[in-house]
Every structure is written in C-alpha cells, then in structure tokens.
Amino acid sequence: MPEIAMGALSRNGMLLLARRNSERRIYPDRWSLPGGHIEDGEDAETAMCRELLEEISVTPKRWQLAAKFVSQAPPEAFATFHVYHVDQWQGLPQLVGDEHTELRWFTAAEVEQETELAPSQLGEILARLAMRGSGED
C-alpha cells in the first residue's frame, strides 16, 4: 500500500493548504497539504521534509506527528497518510513546480467549512491543529 507524508505548516492559528492542480489524476483541484509518496529507503519524516522543500520551498525545523490514517476512497487513492504538524521552518512558502496552483492560509473555521479537502479525513485533523495554534483548544 502506498504511503504518503504531508506537512501542515501553522502560524497564528492558521494552516497553509495547497490547491492541487486540476490535471492531477487523484483529487484534482482540491485543497490538501503539501506532501507526497514516501520513497524506498525513506522514513515518513524524511519524506515530509523532502516534499515540503520540493513543493513549497521550505525546510521544516520543528514538527510532530499529528495523525496517521488509511484512506480507502476513492479506490485509486488507497494509501496510508502520515500528517505532521510543522510549527517552525526555514524559507518563505511559495509554489514550486506544477503540482499545486495556489497556496492559502486557512483559519480553523475555514478548514471546517471546506468540503473539498483531499483526502476528506484531513478536515477534522486540520481543524484541530488550527484551533490548537490559535489558543482555542
């Protein structure tokens, strides 16, 4: 089963999400976290750090595992997801390449209202992380 590592950057009670390119085969044009497949010989943390540098030009400096879950829908997206909460990083988040078309900071309320998250299990995880960062938890 494929494994995916993702990084949830947070600042001032907000989380950074990336809109997936409309040309992507799985979850096109949906908001998600930057991240990607764990490659052979990598652990999830190493993959998350590599993916954040490749996709949004940041190097995580402090993080912790926020959640690990299996997504089975749609069937072609069947994978284990490792979600890391990143609260310190180096660099300014910016789009690199064409995997994503937009970066945007979301509040907890905006995350809870967003129905187009990929995968859908991210909603509760991200809302919890955003509330924690805003002092509402």
Tab-separated table of N, CA and C in Angstrom:
chain	number	residue	atom	x	y	z
A	1	MET	N	0.848	-1.173	0.000
A	1	MET	CA	0.000	0.000	0.000
A	1	MET	C	0.899	1.244	0.000
A	2	PRO	N	0.598	2.223	-0.852
A	2	PRO	CA	1.393	3.451	-0.875
A	2	PRO	C	1.306	4.190	0.453
A	3	GLU	N	2.386	4.883	0.779
A	3	GLU	CA	2.408	5.714	1.979
A	3	GLU	C	2.731	7.141	1.566
A	4	ILE	N	2.004	8.078	2.171
A	4	ILE	CA	2.111	9.492	1.848
A	4	ILE	C	2.490	10.254	3.113
A	5	ALA	N	3.449	11.177	2.991
A	5	ALA	CA	3.832	12.046	4.101
A	5	ALA	C	3.447	13.472	3.741
A	6	MET	N	2.802	14.170	4.690
A	6	MET	CA	2.318	15.530	4.451
A	6	MET	C	2.714	16.428	5.610
A	7	GLY	N	2.921	17.717	5.314
A	7	GLY	CA	3.263	18.675	6.350
A	7	GLY	C	2.230	19.776	6.461
A	8	ALA	N	1.729	19.987	7.681
A	8	ALA	CA	0.758	21.047	7.953
A	8	ALA	C	1.488	22.203	8.627
A	9	LEU	N	1.849	23.214	7.850
A	9	LEU	CA	2.506	24.397	8.396
A	9	LEU	C	1.473	25.245	9.114
A	10	SER	N	1.813	25.693	10.330
A	10	SER	CA	0.874	26.532	11.084
A	10	SER	C	1.565	27.786	11.594
A	11	ARG	N	0.792	28.878	11.608
A	11	ARG	CA	1.248	30.144	12.195
A	11	ARG	C	0.015	30.936	12.600
A	12	ASN	N	0.057	31.520	13.769
A	12	ASN	CA	-1.019	32.398	14.246
A	12	ASN	C	-2.405	31.773	14.109
A	13	GLY	N	-2.533	30.489	14.419
A	13	GLY	CA	-3.834	29.827	14.360
A	13	GLY	C	-4.315	29.516	12.957
A	14	MET	N	-3.424	29.587	11.972
A	14	MET	CA	-3.808	29.301	10.589
A	14	MET	C	-2.923	28.194	10.035
A	15	LEU	N	-3.471	27.480	9.047
A	15	LEU	CA	-2.746	26.386	8.392
A	15	LEU	C	-2.603	26.686	6.909
A	16	LEU	N	-1.457	26.300	6.353
A	16	LEU	CA	-1.197	26.505	4.939
A	16	LEU	C	-1.675	25.291	4.144
A	17	LEU	N	-2.594	25.538	3.207
A	17	LEU	CA	-3.067	24.480	2.310
A	17	LEU	C	-2.670	24.814	0.883
A	18	ALA	N	-2.568	23.782	0.074
A	18	ALA	CA	-2.206	23.934	-1.333
A	18	ALA	C	-3.315	23.341	-2.189
A	19	ARG	N	-3.703	24.063	-3.238
A	19	ARG	CA	-4.727	23.547	-4.158
A	19	ARG	C	-4.037	22.682	-5.206
A	20	ARG	N	-4.495	21.436	-5.301
A	20	ARG	CA	-3.915	20.503	-6.267
A	20	ARG	C	-4.271	20.929	-7.687
A	21	ASN	N	-3.345	20.740	-8.583
A	21	ASN	CA	-3.534	21.082	-9.991
A	21	ASN	C	-4.747	20.330	-10.549
A	22	SER	N	-5.523	20.975	-11.402
A	22	SER	CA	-6.721	20.349	-11.984
A	22	SER	C	-6.372	19.193	-12.913
A	23	GLU	N	-5.109	19.083	-13.303
A	23	GLU	CA	-4.664	17.985	-14.169
A	23	GLU	C	-4.270	16.733	-13.385
A	24	ARG	N	-4.269	16.808	-12.054
A	24	ARG	CA	-3.870	15.653	-11.233
A	24	ARG	C	-4.907	14.540	-11.374
A	25	ARG	N	-4.431	13.305	-11.457
A	25	ARG	CA	-5.326	12.156	-11.638
A	25	ARG	C	-6.178	11.918	-10.386
A	26	ILE	N	-5.574	12.066	-9.222
A	26	ILE	CA	-6.290	11.833	-7.962
A	26	ILE	C	-6.493	13.174	-7.263
A	27	TYR	N	-7.713	13.425	-6.822
A	27	TYR	CA	-8.095	14.650	-6.111
A	27	TYR	C	-7.751	15.923	-6.890
A	28	PRO	N	-8.111	16.023	-8.160
A	28	PRO	CA	-7.794	17.250	-8.908
A	28	PRO	C	-8.520	18.462	-8.329
A	29	ASP	N	-7.834	19.594	-8.307
A	29	ASP	CA	-8.387	20.889	-7.927
A	29	ASP	C	-8.913	20.948	-6.486
A	30	ARG	N	-8.434	20.074	-5.630
A	30	ARG	CA	-8.865	20.067	-4.224
A	30	ARG	C	-7.779	20.645	-3.337
A	31	TRP	N	-8.188	21.203	-2.209
A	31	TRP	CA	-7.237	21.692	-1.213
A	31	TRP	C	-6.663	20.522	-0.446
A	32	SER	N	-5.376	20.553	-0.199
A	32	SER	CA	-4.693	19.495	0.533
A	32	SER	C	-3.474	20.094	1.223
A	33	LEU	N	-2.671	19.222	1.789
A	33	LEU	CA	-1.398	19.630	2.372
A	33	LEU	C	-0.285	19.312	1.394
A	34	PRO	N	0.776	20.091	1.390
A	34	PRO	CA	1.925	19.708	0.582
A	34	PRO	C	2.482	18.383	1.103
A	35	GLY	N	2.913	17.551	0.202
A	35	GLY	CA	3.468	16.262	0.593
A	35	GLY	C	3.452	15.313	-0.584
A	36	GLY	N	3.841	14.071	-0.319
A	36	GLY	CA	3.864	13.103	-1.399
A	36	GLY	C	4.302	11.733	-0.930
A	37	HIS	N	4.572	10.880	-1.902
A	37	HIS	CA	4.905	9.485	-1.632
A	37	HIS	C	6.233	9.327	-0.881
A	38	ILE	N	6.231	8.401	0.048
A	38	ILE	CA	7.455	8.023	0.742
A	38	ILE	C	8.217	7.090	-0.192
A	39	GLU	N	9.453	7.457	-0.491
A	39	GLU	CA	10.255	6.668	-1.425
A	39	GLU	C	10.977	5.541	-0.707
A	40	ASP	N	11.414	4.534	-1.481
A	40	ASP	CA	12.163	3.414	-0.913
A	40	ASP	C	13.357	3.930	-0.122
A	41	GLY	N	13.517	3.404	1.082
A	41	GLY	CA	14.635	3.788	1.927
A	41	GLY	C	14.388	5.028	2.775
A	42	GLU	N	13.251	5.686	2.605
A	42	GLU	CA	12.912	6.870	3.394
A	42	GLU	C	11.971	6.503	4.530
A	43	ASP	N	12.072	7.248	5.624
A	43	ASP	CA	11.007	7.163	6.627
A	43	ASP	C	10.046	8.324	6.359
A	44	ALA	N	8.930	8.343	7.060
A	44	ALA	CA	7.892	9.343	6.794
A	44	ALA	C	8.385	10.759	7.064
A	45	GLU	N	9.168	10.961	8.124
A	45	GLU	CA	9.655	12.300	8.445
A	45	GLU	C	10.592	12.824	7.354
A	46	THR	N	11.485	11.979	6.884
A	46	THR	CA	12.409	12.382	5.819
A	46	THR	C	11.639	12.732	4.554
A	47	ALA	N	10.630	11.931	4.225
A	47	ALA	CA	9.818	12.189	3.031
A	47	ALA	C	9.068	13.511	3.158
A	48	MET	N	8.501	13.773	4.347
A	48	MET	CA	7.779	15.026	4.555
A	48	MET	C	8.714	16.210	4.347
A	49	CYS	N	9.900	16.153	4.910
A	49	CYS	CA	10.860	17.251	4.756
A	49	CYS	C	11.252	17.441	3.291
A	50	ARG	N	11.519	16.355	2.592
A	50	ARG	CA	11.887	16.430	1.180
A	50	ARG	C	10.752	17.023	0.355
A	51	GLU	N	9.537	16.546	0.582
A	51	GLU	CA	8.384	17.014	-0.192
A	51	GLU	C	8.102	18.500	0.040
A	52	LEU	N	8.217	18.976	1.277
A	52	LEU	CA	7.969	20.397	1.539
A	52	LEU	C	9.006	21.274	0.838
A	53	LEU	N	10.240	20.819	0.799
A	53	LEU	CA	11.255	21.573	0.081
A	53	LEU	C	10.969	21.565	-1.422
A	54	GLU	N	10.610	20.403	-1.960
A	54	GLU	CA	10.346	20.279	-3.399
A	54	GLU	C	9.092	21.036	-3.838
A	55	GLU	N	8.046	21.045	-3.007
A	55	GLU	CA	6.759	21.599	-3.431
A	55	GLU	C	6.527	23.049	-3.036
A	56	ILE	N	7.048	23.467	-1.842
A	56	ILE	CA	6.766	24.840	-1.409
A	56	ILE	C	8.017	25.579	-0.920
A	57	SER	N	9.190	25.013	-1.141
A	57	SER	CA	10.456	25.693	-0.895
A	57	SER	C	10.711	26.038	0.575
A	58	VAL	N	10.251	25.186	1.503
A	58	VAL	CA	10.557	25.391	2.918
A	58	VAL	C	11.236	24.143	3.482
A	59	THR	N	12.065	24.375	4.507
A	59	THR	CA	12.741	23.291	5.216
A	59	THR	C	12.185	23.248	6.631
A	60	PRO	N	11.443	22.191	6.983
A	60	PRO	CA	10.910	22.083	8.344
A	60	PRO	C	12.039	22.052	9.376
A	61	LYS	N	11.835	22.758	10.487
A	61	LYS	CA	12.807	22.795	11.581
A	61	LYS	C	12.266	22.134	12.849
A	62	ARG	N	10.944	22.202	13.046
A	62	ARG	CA	10.330	21.538	14.206
A	62	ARG	C	8.970	21.007	13.793
A	63	TRP	N	8.718	19.727	14.118
A	63	TRP	CA	7.454	19.098	13.748
A	63	TRP	C	7.153	17.948	14.696
A	64	GLN	N	5.905	17.515	14.627
A	64	GLN	CA	5.494	16.310	15.369
A	64	GLN	C	4.386	15.620	14.588
A	65	LEU	N	4.304	14.315	14.747
A	65	LEU	CA	3.263	13.554	14.072
A	65	LEU	C	1.910	13.969	14.633
A	66	ALA	N	1.010	14.390	13.753
A	66	ALA	CA	-0.328	14.830	14.173
A	66	ALA	C	-1.352	13.726	13.979
A	67	ALA	N	-1.171	12.904	12.948
A	67	ALA	CA	-2.143	11.849	12.657
A	67	ALA	C	-1.554	10.876	11.643
A	68	LYS	N	-2.065	9.667	11.717
A	68	LYS	CA	-1.755	8.634	10.723
A	68	LYS	C	-3.069	7.909	10.461
A	69	PHE	N	-3.452	7.810	9.186
A	69	PHE	CA	-4.727	7.171	8.857
A	69	PHE	C	-4.638	6.519	7.485
A	70	VAL	N	-5.589	5.646	7.223
A	70	VAL	CA	-5.692	4.987	5.925
A	70	VAL	C	-6.909	5.553	5.209
A	71	SER	N	-6.711	5.975	3.973
A	71	SER	CA	-7.804	6.451	3.140
A	71	SER	C	-8.097	5.389	2.089
A	72	GLN	N	-9.366	5.031	1.959
A	72	GLN	CA	-9.743	3.982	1.005
A	72	GLN	C	-10.664	4.490	-0.090
A	73	ALA	N	-10.928	5.797	-0.083
A	73	ALA	CA	-11.844	6.333	-1.091
A	73	ALA	C	-11.259	7.617	-1.651
A	74	PRO	N	-11.255	7.763	-2.936
A	74	PRO	CA	-11.636	6.780	-3.945
A	74	PRO	C	-10.628	5.630	-3.976
A	75	PRO	N	-11.023	4.491	-4.559
A	75	PRO	CA	-10.155	3.302	-4.537
A	75	PRO	C	-8.751	3.553	-5.077
A	76	GLU	N	-8.601	4.420	-6.072
A	76	GLU	CA	-7.274	4.675	-6.628
A	76	GLU	C	-6.397	5.504	-5.690
A	77	ALA	N	-6.982	6.046	-4.614
A	77	ALA	CA	-6.227	6.829	-3.644
A	77	ALA	C	-5.959	6.054	-2.362
A	78	PHE	N	-6.181	4.753	-2.379
A	78	PHE	CA	-5.961	3.902	-1.208
A	78	PHE	C	-4.508	4.050	-0.761
A	79	ALA	N	-4.292	4.590	0.453
A	79	ALA	CA	-2.936	4.830	0.936
A	79	ALA	C	-2.963	5.086	2.436
A	80	THR	N	-1.784	4.963	3.046
A	80	THR	CA	-1.601	5.360	4.437
A	80	THR	C	-1.008	6.761	4.433
A	81	PHE	N	-1.634	7.667	5.177
A	81	PHE	CA	-1.195	9.057	5.245
A	81	PHE	C	-0.560	9.336	6.605
A	82	HIS	N	0.586	9.994	6.583
A	82	HIS	CA	1.292	10.456	7.777
A	82	HIS	C	1.231	11.985	7.727
A	83	VAL	N	0.548	12.604	8.692
A	83	VAL	CA	0.385	14.054	8.710
A	83	VAL	C	1.216	14.617	9.861
A	84	TYR	N	2.120	15.529	9.519
A	84	TYR	CA	2.986	16.162	10.509
A	84	TYR	C	2.595	17.627	10.690
A	85	HIS	N	2.554	18.045	11.946
A	85	HIS	CA	2.311	19.449	12.273
A	85	HIS	C	3.677	20.127	12.321
A	86	VAL	N	3.892	21.096	11.453
A	86	VAL	CA	5.165	21.817	11.361
A	86	VAL	C	4.938	23.232	11.874
A	87	ASP	N	5.592	23.589	12.991
A	87	ASP	CA	5.385	24.931	13.530
A	87	ASP	C	6.630	25.812	13.436
A	88	GLN	N	7.725	25.255	12.932
A	88	GLN	CA	8.910	26.066	12.643
A	88	GLN	C	9.529	25.568	11.351
A	89	TRP	N	9.890	26.515	10.477
A	89	TRP	CA	10.507	26.160	9.205
A	89	TRP	C	11.392	27.295	8.736
A	90	GLN	N	12.228	26.977	7.771
A	90	GLN	CA	13.092	27.976	7.146
A	90	GLN	C	12.632	28.166	5.713
A	91	GLY	N	12.577	29.411	5.284
A	91	GLY	CA	12.152	29.718	3.924
A	91	GLY	C	10.745	30.291	3.901
A	92	LEU	N	10.413	30.907	2.782
A	92	LEU	CA	9.094	31.502	2.583
A	92	LEU	C	8.269	30.570	1.691
A	93	PRO	N	7.113	30.086	2.192
A	93	PRO	CA	6.320	29.170	1.360
A	93	PRO	C	5.959	29.801	0.019
A	94	GLN	N	6.253	29.073	-1.047
A	94	GLN	CA	5.911	29.508	-2.398
A	94	GLN	C	5.767	28.282	-3.281
A	95	LEU	N	4.951	28.417	-4.296
A	95	LEU	CA	4.734	27.298	-5.211
A	95	LEU	C	6.002	26.996	-5.993
A	96	VAL	N	6.310	25.701	-6.087
A	96	VAL	CA	7.423	25.220	-6.895
A	96	VAL	C	6.852	24.147	-7.811
A	97	GLY	N	7.137	24.200	-9.080
A	97	GLY	CA	6.617	23.190	-9.990
A	97	GLY	C	5.144	23.393	-10.272
A	98	ASP	N	4.506	22.325	-10.760
A	98	ASP	CA	3.109	22.444	-11.195
A	98	ASP	C	2.146	21.504	-10.481
A	99	GLU	N	2.562	20.917	-9.356
A	99	GLU	CA	1.660	20.016	-8.629
A	99	GLU	C	0.491	20.762	-8.000
A	100	HIS	N	0.733	22.035	-7.613
A	100	HIS	CA	-0.290	22.864	-6.983
A	100	HIS	C	-0.421	24.172	-7.754
A	101	THR	N	-1.603	24.775	-7.662
A	101	THR	CA	-1.844	26.028	-8.374
A	101	THR	C	-2.004	27.225	-7.442
A	102	GLU	N	-2.124	26.965	-6.127
A	102	GLU	CA	-2.363	28.061	-5.190
A	102	GLU	C	-1.981	27.626	-3.789
A	103	LEU	N	-1.443	28.559	-3.000
A	103	LEU	CA	-1.214	28.365	-1.572
A	103	LEU	C	-2.072	29.377	-0.838
A	104	ARG	N	-2.662	28.943	0.303
A	104	ARG	CA	-3.503	29.865	1.064
A	104	ARG	C	-3.512	29.472	2.538
A	105	TRP	N	-3.485	30.476	3.413
A	105	TRP	CA	-3.595	30.244	4.854
A	105	TRP	C	-5.072	30.168	5.222
A	106	PHE	N	-5.449	29.128	5.971
A	106	PHE	CA	-6.832	28.888	6.393
A	106	PHE	C	-6.942	28.961	7.911
A	107	THR	N	-8.019	29.573	8.410
A	107	THR	CA	-8.336	29.529	9.842
A	107	THR	C	-9.023	28.204	10.139
A	108	ALA	N	-9.205	27.910	11.428
A	108	ALA	CA	-9.916	26.682	11.815
A	108	ALA	C	-11.330	26.674	11.247
A	109	ALA	N	-12.016	27.827	11.316
A	109	ALA	CA	-13.388	27.910	10.798
A	109	ALA	C	-13.416	27.659	9.295
A	110	GLU	N	-12.449	28.207	8.568
A	110	GLU	CA	-12.405	28.000	7.117
A	110	GLU	C	-12.114	26.543	6.771
A	111	VAL	N	-11.249	25.907	7.552
A	111	VAL	CA	-10.960	24.481	7.323
A	111	VAL	C	-12.230	23.660	7.528
A	112	GLU	N	-12.970	23.964	8.607
A	112	GLU	CA	-14.192	23.213	8.900
A	112	GLU	C	-15.244	23.385	7.807
A	113	GLN	N	-15.266	24.523	7.134
A	113	GLN	CA	-16.248	24.785	6.077
A	113	GLN	C	-15.812	24.230	4.723
A	114	GLU	N	-14.533	23.919	4.577
A	114	GLU	CA	-14.008	23.467	3.283
A	114	GLU	C	-14.405	22.008	3.045
A	115	THR	N	-15.242	21.778	2.051
A	115	THR	CA	-15.721	20.424	1.765
A	115	THR	C	-14.881	19.727	0.703
A	116	GLU	N	-13.960	20.435	0.099
A	116	GLU	CA	-13.159	19.872	-0.983
A	116	GLU	C	-11.736	19.547	-0.541
A	117	LEU	N	-11.587	18.954	0.649
A	117	LEU	CA	-10.268	18.562	1.121
A	117	LEU	C	-9.882	17.204	0.560
A	118	ALA	N	-8.598	17.013	0.349
A	118	ALA	CA	-8.110	15.749	-0.197
A	118	ALA	C	-6.979	15.221	0.673
A	119	PRO	N	-7.168	14.042	1.241
A	119	PRO	CA	-8.409	13.279	1.378
A	119	PRO	C	-9.332	13.898	2.427
A	120	SER	N	-10.573	13.459	2.429
A	120	SER	CA	-11.601	14.067	3.282
A	120	SER	C	-11.281	13.946	4.773
A	121	GLN	N	-10.518	12.936	5.170
A	121	GLN	CA	-10.178	12.760	6.586
A	121	GLN	C	-9.352	13.914	7.144
A	122	LEU	N	-8.789	14.729	6.279
A	122	LEU	CA	-7.965	15.847	6.747
A	122	LEU	C	-8.764	16.899	7.502
A	123	GLY	N	-10.050	17.050	7.210
A	123	GLY	CA	-10.849	18.109	7.801
A	123	GLY	C	-10.756	18.192	9.304
A	124	GLU	N	-11.062	17.122	9.982
A	124	GLU	CA	-11.049	17.110	11.450
A	124	GLU	C	-9.638	17.315	11.989
A	125	ILE	N	-8.659	16.676	11.374
A	125	ILE	CA	-7.264	16.790	11.812
A	125	ILE	C	-6.802	18.235	11.701
A	126	LEU	N	-7.064	18.860	10.559
A	126	LEU	CA	-6.603	20.223	10.335
A	126	LEU	C	-7.330	21.232	11.208
A	127	ALA	N	-8.621	21.067	11.405
A	127	ALA	CA	-9.371	21.979	12.277
A	127	ALA	C	-8.810	21.921	13.695
A	128	ARG	N	-8.499	20.730	14.161
A	128	ARG	CA	-7.916	20.558	15.500
A	128	ARG	C	-6.556	21.256	15.594
A	129	LEU	N	-5.717	21.094	14.569
A	129	LEU	CA	-4.404	21.741	14.578
A	129	LEU	C	-4.525	23.259	14.538
A	130	ALA	N	-5.436	23.793	13.732
A	130	ALA	CA	-5.610	25.242	13.644
A	130	ALA	C	-6.117	25.811	14.963
A	131	MET	N	-7.034	25.116	15.628
A	131	MET	CA	-7.545	25.585	16.915
A	131	MET	C	-6.444	25.561	17.964
A	132	ARG	N	-5.606	24.533	17.940
A	132	ARG	CA	-4.507	24.425	18.886
A	132	ARG	C	-3.571	25.626	18.726
A	133	GLY	N	-3.303	25.998	17.492
A	133	GLY	CA	-2.386	27.104	17.224
A	133	GLY	C	-2.975	28.468	17.560
A	134	SER	N	-4.295	28.564	17.645
A	134	SER	CA	-4.917	29.851	17.933
A	134	SER	C	-5.217	30.023	19.416
A	135	GLY	N	-4.950	28.996	20.202
A	135	GLY	CA	-5.213	29.065	21.635
A	135	GLY	C	-6.654	28.735	21.982
A	136	GLU	N	-7.426	28.247	21.031
A	136	GLU	CA	-8.843	27.926	21.285
A	136	GLU	C	-9.032	26.515	21.823
A	137	ASP	N	-7.994	25.703	21.815
A	137	ASP	CA	-8.116	24.294	22.190
A	137	ASP	C	-8.105	24.097	23.683
